[in-house]
Each structure stands twice: as structure tokens, then as C-alpha cells.
PDB file of C-alpha atoms in Angstrom:
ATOM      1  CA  UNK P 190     -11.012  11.648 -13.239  1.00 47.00           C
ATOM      2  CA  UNK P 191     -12.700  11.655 -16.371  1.00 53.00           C
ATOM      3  CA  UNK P 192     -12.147  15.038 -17.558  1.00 85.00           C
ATOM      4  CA  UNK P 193     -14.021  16.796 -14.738  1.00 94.00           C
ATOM      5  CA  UNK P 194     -11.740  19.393 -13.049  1.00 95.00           C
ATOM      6  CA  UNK P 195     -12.601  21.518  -9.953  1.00 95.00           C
ATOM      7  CA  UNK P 196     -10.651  24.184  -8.008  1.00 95.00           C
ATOM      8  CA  UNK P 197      -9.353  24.937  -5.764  1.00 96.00           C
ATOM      9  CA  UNK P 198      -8.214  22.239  -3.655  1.00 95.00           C
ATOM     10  CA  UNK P 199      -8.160  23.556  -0.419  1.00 96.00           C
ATOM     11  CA  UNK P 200      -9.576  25.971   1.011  1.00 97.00           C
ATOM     12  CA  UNK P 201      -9.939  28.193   4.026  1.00 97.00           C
ATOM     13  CA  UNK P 202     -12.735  30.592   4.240  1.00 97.00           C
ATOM     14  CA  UNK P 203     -13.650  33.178   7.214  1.00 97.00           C
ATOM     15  CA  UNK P 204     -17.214  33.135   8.234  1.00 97.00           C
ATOM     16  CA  UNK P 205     -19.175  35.786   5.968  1.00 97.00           C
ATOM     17  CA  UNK P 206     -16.401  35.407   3.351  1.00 97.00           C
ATOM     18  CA  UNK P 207     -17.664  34.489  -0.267  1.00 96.00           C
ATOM     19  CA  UNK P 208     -16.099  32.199  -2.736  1.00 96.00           C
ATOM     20  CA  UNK P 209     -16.685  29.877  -5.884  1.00 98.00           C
ATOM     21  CA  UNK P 210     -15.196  26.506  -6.818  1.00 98.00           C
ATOM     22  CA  UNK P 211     -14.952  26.117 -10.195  1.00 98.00           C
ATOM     23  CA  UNK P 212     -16.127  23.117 -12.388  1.00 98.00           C
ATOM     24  CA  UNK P 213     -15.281  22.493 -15.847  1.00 97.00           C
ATOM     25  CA  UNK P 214     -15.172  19.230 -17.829  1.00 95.00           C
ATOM     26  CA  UNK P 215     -14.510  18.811 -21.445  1.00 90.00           C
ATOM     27  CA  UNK P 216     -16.303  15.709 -22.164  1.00 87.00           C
ATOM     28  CA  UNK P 217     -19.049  17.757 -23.944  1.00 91.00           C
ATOM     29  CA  UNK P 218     -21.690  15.846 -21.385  1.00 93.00           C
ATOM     30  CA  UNK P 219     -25.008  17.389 -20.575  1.00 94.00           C
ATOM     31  CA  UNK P 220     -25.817  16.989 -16.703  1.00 95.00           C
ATOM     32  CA  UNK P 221     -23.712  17.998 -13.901  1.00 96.00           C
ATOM     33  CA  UNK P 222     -23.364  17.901 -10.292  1.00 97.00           C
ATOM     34  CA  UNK P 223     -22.422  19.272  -6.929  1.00 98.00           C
ATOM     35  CA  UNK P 224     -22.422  17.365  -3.655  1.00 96.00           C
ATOM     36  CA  UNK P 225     -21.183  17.466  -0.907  1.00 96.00           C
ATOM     37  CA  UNK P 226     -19.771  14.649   1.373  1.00 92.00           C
ATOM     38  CA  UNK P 227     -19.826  15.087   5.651  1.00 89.00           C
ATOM     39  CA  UNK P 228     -18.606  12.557   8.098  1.00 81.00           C
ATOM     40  CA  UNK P 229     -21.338   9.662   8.351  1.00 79.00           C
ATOM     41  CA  UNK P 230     -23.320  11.483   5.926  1.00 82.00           C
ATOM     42  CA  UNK P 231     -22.652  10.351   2.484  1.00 84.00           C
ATOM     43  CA  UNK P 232     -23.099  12.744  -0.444  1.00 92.00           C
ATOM     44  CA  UNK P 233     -25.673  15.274  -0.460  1.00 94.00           C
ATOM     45  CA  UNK P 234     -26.524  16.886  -3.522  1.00 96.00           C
ATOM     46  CA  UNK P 235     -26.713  20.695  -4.031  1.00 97.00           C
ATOM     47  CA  UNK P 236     -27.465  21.633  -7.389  1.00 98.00           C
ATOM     48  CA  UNK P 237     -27.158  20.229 -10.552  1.00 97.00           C
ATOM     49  CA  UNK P 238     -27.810  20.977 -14.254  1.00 97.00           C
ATOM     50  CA  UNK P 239     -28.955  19.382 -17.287  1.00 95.00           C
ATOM     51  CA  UNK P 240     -27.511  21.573 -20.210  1.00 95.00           C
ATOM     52  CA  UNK P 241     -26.128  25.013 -20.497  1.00 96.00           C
ATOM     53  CA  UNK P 242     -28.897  27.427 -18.924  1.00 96.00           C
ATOM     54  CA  UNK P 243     -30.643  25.210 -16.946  1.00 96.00           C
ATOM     55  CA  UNK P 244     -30.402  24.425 -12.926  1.00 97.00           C
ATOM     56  CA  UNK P 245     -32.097  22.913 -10.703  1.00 97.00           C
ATOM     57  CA  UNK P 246     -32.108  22.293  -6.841  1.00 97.00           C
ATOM     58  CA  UNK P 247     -31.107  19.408  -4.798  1.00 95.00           C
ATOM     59  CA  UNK P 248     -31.139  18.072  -1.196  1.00 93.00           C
ATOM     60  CA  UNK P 249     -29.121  20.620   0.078  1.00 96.00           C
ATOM     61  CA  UNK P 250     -29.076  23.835  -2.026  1.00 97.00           C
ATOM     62  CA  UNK P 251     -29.529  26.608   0.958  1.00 96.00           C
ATOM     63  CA  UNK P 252     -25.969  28.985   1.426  1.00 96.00           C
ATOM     64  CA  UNK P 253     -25.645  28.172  -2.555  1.00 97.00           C
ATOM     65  CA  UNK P 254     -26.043  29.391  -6.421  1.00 97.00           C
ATOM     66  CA  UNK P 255     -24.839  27.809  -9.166  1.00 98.00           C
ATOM     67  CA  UNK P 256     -24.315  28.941 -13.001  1.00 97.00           C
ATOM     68  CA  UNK P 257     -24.123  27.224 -16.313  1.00 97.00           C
ATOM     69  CA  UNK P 258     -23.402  29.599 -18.801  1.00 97.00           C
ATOM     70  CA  UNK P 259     -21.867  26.829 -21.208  1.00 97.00           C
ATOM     71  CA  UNK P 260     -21.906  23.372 -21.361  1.00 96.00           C
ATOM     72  CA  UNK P 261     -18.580  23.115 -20.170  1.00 96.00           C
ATOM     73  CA  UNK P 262     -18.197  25.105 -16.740  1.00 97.00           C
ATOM     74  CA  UNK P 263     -20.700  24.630 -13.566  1.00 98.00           C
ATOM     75  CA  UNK P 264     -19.246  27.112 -10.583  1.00 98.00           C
ATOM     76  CA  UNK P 265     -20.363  26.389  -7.356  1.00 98.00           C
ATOM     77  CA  UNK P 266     -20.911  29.594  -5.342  1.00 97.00           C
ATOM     78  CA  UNK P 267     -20.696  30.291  -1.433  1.00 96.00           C
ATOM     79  CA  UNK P 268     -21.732  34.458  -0.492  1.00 90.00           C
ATOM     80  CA  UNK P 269     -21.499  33.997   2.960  1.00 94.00           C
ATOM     81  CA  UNK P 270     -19.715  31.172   4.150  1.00 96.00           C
ATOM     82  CA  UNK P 271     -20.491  29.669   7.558  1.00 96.00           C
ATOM     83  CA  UNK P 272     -19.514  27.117   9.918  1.00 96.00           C
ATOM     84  CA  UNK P 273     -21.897  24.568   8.441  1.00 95.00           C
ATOM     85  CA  UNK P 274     -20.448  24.455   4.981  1.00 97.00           C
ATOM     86  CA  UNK P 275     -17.183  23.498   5.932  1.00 96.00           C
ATOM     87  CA  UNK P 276     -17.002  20.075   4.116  1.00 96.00           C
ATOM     88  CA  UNK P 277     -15.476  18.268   0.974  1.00 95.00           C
ATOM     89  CA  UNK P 278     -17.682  19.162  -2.230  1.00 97.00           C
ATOM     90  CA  UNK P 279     -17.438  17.074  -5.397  1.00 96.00           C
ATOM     91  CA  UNK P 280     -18.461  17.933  -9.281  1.00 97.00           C
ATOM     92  CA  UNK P 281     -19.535  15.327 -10.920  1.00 96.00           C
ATOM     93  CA  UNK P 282     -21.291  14.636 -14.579  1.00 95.00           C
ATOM     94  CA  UNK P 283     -23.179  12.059 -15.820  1.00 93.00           C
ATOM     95  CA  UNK P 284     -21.074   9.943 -18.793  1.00 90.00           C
ATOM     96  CA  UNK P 285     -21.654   7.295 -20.938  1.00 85.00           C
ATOM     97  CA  UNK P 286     -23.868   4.477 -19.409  1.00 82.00           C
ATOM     98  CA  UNK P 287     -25.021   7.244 -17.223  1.00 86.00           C
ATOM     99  CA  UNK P 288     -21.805   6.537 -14.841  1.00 90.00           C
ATOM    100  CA  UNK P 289     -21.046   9.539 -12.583  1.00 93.00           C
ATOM    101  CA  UNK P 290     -17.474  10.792 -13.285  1.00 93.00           C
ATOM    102  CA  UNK P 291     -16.154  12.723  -9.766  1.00 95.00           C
ATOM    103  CA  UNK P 292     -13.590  15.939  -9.672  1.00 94.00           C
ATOM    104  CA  UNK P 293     -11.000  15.325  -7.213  1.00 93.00           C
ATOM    105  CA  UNK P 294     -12.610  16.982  -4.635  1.00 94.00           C
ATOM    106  CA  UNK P 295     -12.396  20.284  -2.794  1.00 96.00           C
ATOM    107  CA  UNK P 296     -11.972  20.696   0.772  1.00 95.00           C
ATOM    108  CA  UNK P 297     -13.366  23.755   2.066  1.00 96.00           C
ATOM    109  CA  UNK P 298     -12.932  24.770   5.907  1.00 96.00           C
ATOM    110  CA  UNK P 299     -15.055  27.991   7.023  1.00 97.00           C
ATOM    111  CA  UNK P 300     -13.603  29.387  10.100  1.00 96.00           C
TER     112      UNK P 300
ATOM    113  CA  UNK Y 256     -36.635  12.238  -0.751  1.00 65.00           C
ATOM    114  CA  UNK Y 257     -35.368   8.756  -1.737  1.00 78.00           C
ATOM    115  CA  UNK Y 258     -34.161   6.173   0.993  1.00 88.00           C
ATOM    116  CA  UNK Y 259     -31.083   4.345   0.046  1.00 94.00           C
ATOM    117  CA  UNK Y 260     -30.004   2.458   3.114  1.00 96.00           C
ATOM    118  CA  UNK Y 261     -26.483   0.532   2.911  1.00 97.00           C
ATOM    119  CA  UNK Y 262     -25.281  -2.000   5.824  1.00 97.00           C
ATOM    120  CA  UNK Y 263     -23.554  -2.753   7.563  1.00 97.00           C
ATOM    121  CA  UNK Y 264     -22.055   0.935   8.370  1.00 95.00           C
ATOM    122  CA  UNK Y 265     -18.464  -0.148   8.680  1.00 96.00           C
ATOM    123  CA  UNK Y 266     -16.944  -4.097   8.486  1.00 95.00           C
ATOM    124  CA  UNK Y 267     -13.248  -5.609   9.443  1.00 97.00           C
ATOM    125  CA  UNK Y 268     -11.779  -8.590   7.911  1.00 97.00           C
ATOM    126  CA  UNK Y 269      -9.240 -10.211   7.622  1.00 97.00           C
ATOM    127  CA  UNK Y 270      -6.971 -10.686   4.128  1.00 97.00           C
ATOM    128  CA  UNK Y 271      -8.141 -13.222   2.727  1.00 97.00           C
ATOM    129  CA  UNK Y 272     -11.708 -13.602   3.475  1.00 97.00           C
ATOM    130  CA  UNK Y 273     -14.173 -12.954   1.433  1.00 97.00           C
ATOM    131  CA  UNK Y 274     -17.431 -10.710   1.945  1.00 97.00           C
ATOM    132  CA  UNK Y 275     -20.182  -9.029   1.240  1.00 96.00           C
ATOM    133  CA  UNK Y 276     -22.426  -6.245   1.800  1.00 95.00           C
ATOM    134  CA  UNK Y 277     -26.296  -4.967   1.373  1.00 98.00           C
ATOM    135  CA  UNK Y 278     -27.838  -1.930  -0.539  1.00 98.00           C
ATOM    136  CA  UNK Y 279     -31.619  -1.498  -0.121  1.00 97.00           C
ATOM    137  CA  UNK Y 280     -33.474   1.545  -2.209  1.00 96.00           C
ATOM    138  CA  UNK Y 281     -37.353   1.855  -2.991  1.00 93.00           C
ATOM    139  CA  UNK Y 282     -38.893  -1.146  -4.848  1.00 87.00           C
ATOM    140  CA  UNK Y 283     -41.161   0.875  -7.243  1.00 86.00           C
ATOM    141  CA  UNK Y 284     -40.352   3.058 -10.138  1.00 88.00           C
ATOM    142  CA  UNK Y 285     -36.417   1.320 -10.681  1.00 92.00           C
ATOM    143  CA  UNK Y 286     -34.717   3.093 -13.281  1.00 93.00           C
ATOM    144  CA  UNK Y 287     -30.542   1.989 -12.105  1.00 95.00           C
ATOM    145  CA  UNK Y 288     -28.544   1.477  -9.807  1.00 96.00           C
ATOM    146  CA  UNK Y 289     -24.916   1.949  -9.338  1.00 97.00           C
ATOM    147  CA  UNK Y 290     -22.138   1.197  -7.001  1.00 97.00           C
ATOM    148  CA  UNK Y 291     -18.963   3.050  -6.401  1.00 97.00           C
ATOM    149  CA  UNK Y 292     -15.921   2.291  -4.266  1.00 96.00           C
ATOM    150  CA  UNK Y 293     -13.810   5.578  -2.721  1.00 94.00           C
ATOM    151  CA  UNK Y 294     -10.949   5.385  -1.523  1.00 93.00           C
ATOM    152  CA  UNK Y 295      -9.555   7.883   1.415  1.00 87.00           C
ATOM    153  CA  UNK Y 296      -8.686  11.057   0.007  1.00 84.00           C
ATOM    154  CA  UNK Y 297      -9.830  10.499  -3.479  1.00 89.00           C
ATOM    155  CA  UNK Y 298     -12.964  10.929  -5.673  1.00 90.00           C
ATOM    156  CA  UNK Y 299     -15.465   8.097  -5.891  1.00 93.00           C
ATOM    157  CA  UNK Y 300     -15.110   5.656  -9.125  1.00 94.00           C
ATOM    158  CA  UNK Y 301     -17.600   3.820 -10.971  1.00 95.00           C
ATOM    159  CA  UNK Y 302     -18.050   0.169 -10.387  1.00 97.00           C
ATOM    160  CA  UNK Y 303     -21.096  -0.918 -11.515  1.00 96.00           C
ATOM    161  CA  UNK Y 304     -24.364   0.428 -13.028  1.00 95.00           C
ATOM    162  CA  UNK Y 305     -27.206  -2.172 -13.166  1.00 96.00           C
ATOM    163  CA  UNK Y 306     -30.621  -2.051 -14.114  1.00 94.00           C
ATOM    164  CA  UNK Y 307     -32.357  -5.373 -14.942  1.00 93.00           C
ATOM    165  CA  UNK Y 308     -33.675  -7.442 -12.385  1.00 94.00           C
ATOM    166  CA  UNK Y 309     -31.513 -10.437 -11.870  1.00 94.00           C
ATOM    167  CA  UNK Y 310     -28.529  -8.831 -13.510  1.00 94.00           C
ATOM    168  CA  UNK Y 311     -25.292  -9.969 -11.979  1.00 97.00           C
ATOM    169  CA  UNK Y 312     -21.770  -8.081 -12.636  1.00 97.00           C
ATOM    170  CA  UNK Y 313     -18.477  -8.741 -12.217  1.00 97.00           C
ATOM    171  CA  UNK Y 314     -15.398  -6.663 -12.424  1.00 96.00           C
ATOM    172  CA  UNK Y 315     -12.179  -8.962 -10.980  1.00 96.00           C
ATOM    173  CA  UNK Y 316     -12.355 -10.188  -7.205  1.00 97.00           C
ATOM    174  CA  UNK Y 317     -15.596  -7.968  -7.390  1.00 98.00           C
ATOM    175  CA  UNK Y 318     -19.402  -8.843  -7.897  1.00 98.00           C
ATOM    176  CA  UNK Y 319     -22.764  -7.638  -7.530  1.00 98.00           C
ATOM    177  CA  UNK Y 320     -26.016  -9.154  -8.273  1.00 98.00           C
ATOM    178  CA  UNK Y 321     -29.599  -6.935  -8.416  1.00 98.00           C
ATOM    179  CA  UNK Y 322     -33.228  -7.544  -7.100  1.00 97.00           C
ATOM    180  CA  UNK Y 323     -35.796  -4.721  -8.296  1.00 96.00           C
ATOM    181  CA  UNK Y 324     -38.673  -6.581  -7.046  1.00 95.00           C
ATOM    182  CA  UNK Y 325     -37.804  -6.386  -3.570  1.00 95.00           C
ATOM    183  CA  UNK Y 326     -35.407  -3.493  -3.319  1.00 96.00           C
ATOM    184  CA  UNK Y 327     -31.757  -4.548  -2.631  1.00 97.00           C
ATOM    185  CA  UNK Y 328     -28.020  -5.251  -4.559  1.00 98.00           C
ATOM    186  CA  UNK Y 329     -25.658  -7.131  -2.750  1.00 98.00           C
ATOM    187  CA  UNK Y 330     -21.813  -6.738  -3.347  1.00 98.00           C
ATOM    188  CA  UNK Y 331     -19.517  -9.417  -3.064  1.00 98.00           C
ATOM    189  CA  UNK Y 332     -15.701  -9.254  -2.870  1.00 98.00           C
ATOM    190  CA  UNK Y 333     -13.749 -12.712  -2.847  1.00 98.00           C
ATOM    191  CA  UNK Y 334     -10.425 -12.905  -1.064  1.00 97.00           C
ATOM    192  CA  UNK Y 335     -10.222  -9.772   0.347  1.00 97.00           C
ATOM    193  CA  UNK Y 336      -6.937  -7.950   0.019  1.00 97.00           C
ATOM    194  CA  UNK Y 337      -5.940  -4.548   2.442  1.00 96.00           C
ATOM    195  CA  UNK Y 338      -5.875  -2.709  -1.311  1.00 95.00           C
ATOM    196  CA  UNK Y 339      -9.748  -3.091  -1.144  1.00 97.00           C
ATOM    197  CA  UNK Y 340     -10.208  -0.802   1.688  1.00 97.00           C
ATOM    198  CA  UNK Y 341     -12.193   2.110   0.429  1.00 96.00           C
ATOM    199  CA  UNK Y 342     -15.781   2.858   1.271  1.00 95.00           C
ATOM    200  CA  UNK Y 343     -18.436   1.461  -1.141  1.00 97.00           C
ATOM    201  CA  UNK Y 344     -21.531   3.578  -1.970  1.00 96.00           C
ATOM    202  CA  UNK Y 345     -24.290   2.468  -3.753  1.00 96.00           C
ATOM    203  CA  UNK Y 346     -26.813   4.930  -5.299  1.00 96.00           C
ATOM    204  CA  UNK Y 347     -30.331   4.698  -6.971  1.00 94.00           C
ATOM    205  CA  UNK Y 348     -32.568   6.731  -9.565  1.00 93.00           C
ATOM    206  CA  UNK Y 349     -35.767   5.729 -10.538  1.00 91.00           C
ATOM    207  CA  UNK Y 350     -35.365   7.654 -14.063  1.00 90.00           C
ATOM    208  CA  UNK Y 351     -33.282   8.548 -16.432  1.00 85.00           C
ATOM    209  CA  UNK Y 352     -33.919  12.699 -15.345  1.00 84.00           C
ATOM    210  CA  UNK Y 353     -33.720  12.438 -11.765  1.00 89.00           C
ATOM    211  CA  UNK Y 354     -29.725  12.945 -10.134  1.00 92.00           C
ATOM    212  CA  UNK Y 355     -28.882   9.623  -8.062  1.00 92.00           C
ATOM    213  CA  UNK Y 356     -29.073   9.227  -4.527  1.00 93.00           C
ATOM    214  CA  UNK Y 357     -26.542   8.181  -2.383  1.00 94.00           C
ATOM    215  CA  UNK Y 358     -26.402   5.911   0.452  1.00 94.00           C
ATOM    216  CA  UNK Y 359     -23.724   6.691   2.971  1.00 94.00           C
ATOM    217  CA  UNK Y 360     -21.787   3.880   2.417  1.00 95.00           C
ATOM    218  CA  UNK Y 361     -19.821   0.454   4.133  1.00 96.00           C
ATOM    219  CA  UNK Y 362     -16.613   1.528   4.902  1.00 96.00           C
ATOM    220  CA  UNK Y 363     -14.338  -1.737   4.730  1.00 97.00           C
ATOM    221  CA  UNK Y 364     -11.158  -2.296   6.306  1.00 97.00           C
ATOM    222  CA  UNK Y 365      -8.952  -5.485   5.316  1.00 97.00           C
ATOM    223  CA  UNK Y 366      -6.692  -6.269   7.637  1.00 95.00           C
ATOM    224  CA  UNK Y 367      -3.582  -8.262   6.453  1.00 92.00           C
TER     225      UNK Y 367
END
């Protein structure tokens, strides 16, 4: 995948819980991304960044923060998880030829 | 918000055939567009990124040709084979600032 790695996995949270997925990539690239990706939905973006310091919204950014504190990391942040943000959520950066390089993924289940 | 509308939803066919399906996005301001198969269970992968009118690509059994002017790709697969099932997402951005935006895909399913 590029050289973008996200954790963890899997995950099960408990309504009210907080957690972050972690991004990093070490392909020195400038903009990053979060979405994430619901049955019949597509992908949804919920933040993304164009350098270290900088972040913006997207579609979807409510029940979210994001960081980017250096050009290689780009947490994701949930503080109170609920039912609605169970789904899969995908970092992604923009390569050469502007191509979107994907994480594997990380499936996230708020109970 | 951006409109990027993919049909059909979901297709069958059988091994063999070949087909084709339709990405439509906003006409004005172009800046790319880019398609991207995903398989079950894994992370989406670049296929193409176009952005001249008329441009046509090609990457094996795959193709996809580009209209700007009226706002839709088309991509082609020839002789469809059941390793081609994946969904295919297209995506548009009409600069080179603005994050892409997704349609939700044509979920394809070769039967053998």
C-alpha cells in the first residue's frame, strides 16, 4: 500500500469510549486523508491535510479531530464514540500523478 | 458538494464477456479524474488518473476513455474474468487543492 500505514486493524469501541487510529506514511508526501467507507455509501471524507500544521474539514468531519504535527503522521481521533461511527476508515495521501495511495483499512465497531 | 454519480450500482456477467460501465461528475471547472478498482476486504488501488478531454487509457484487459465537455468516463473491461470482481470507483476534483470525490461505485461480479 504505498507506504501509508494505519492502526489498528480492528477495533471494538463501547459507546462514549475514545480512541485514535494512527496514520503514518513515509513517502515524504504533502496531503493526506481520512474517509470513511459505509455500505452503499462510498467514501466520505473527514478531514484531510495539506502539510504538517495544516487541516482542514471534509464531508463528514462531526464526532472527529485530526492532528498533523509532522509531515509524516495524521491520527484520526474519536472522543466519544457512537453507534454511527462504526464503519471502515481509510488514510490515504496524494502521490505522484496525484494518485491516492490507501492504508489497509481499519474496521471500527462502536457498541 | 460535488455530484459524482456511477451506474449501474451493481452488474453480473458472465466470464468471458466483456463490459462496461458509466461515471458522470460536473462538466465545469475539470481538473482530473481517476478510477480505482477495490477489491473485498482490501484498500482501493489506482487505475487510472485522466485529465484531457478525449484521453483514452489502457492498463491490460482494462480501458477508459474521458469526456470533460459533457461530464462522463466510461470503463471498459474485455473478456471478463471472476479475478475482476472488485468494486470500481471513480472520483473527480476540479483542482489541483481540492480532495477528490468519490462516487459509490459498480460493484461487478464475474461469474465463471
Amino acid at each position: 500500500n504505498a507506504g501509508v500505514t494505519q492502526t489498528p486493524k480492528f477495533r471494538i469501541l463501547k459507546i462514549g469510549q475514545s480512541m485514535t487510529l494512527q496514520c503514518t506514511q513515509d513517502m515524504n508526501h504533502n496531503y493526506m486523508y481520512w474517509y470513511r467507507q459505509d455500505p452503499g455509501m462510498g467514501l466520505k471524507l473527514i478531514y484531510y491535510s495539506v502539510g504538517a500544521g495544516i487541516t482542514d474539514k471534509g464531508e463528514v468531519p462531526n464526532g472527529y479531530n485530526v492532528s498533523r504535527s509532522t509531515t509524516e503522521d495524521f491520527p484520526l481521533r474519536l472522543e466519544l464514540a457512537a453507534p454511527s461511527q462504526t464503519s471502515v476508515y481509510f488514510c490515504a495521501l496524494r502521490g505522484t500523478g496525484n494518485t491516492i495511495y490507501f492504508g489497509e483499512g481499519s474496521w471500527l465497531t462502536v457498541v | 458538494i460535488l455530484n459524482v454519480e456511477q451506474s449501474p450500482q451493481s452488474l453480473h456477467v458472465q466470464e468471458g464477456d466483456s463490459t462496461n460501465f458509466t461515471c458522470s461528475f460536473p462538466s465545469s471547472n475539470f481538473y482530473a479524474l481517476h478510477w480505482y478498482r477495490w477489491e473485498t476486504a482490501k484498500s482501493p488501488e489506482a487505475l487510472f488518473v485522466m485529465t484531457l478531454n478525449g484521453d483514452e487509457k489502457k492498463k491490460g484487459r482494462i480501458s477508459a476513455t474521458l469526456n470533460t465537455k459533457e461530464g462522463y468516463s466510461y470503463l471498459y473491461i474485455k473478456g471478463s474474468q471472476p479475478e475482476d470482481s472488485a468494486t470500481y470507483l471513480c472520483a473527480f476534483t476540479n483542482s489541483g487543492n481540492t480532495p477528490l470525490v468519490f462516487g459509490k461505485g459498480t460493484r461487478l461480479s464475474v461469474i465463471a
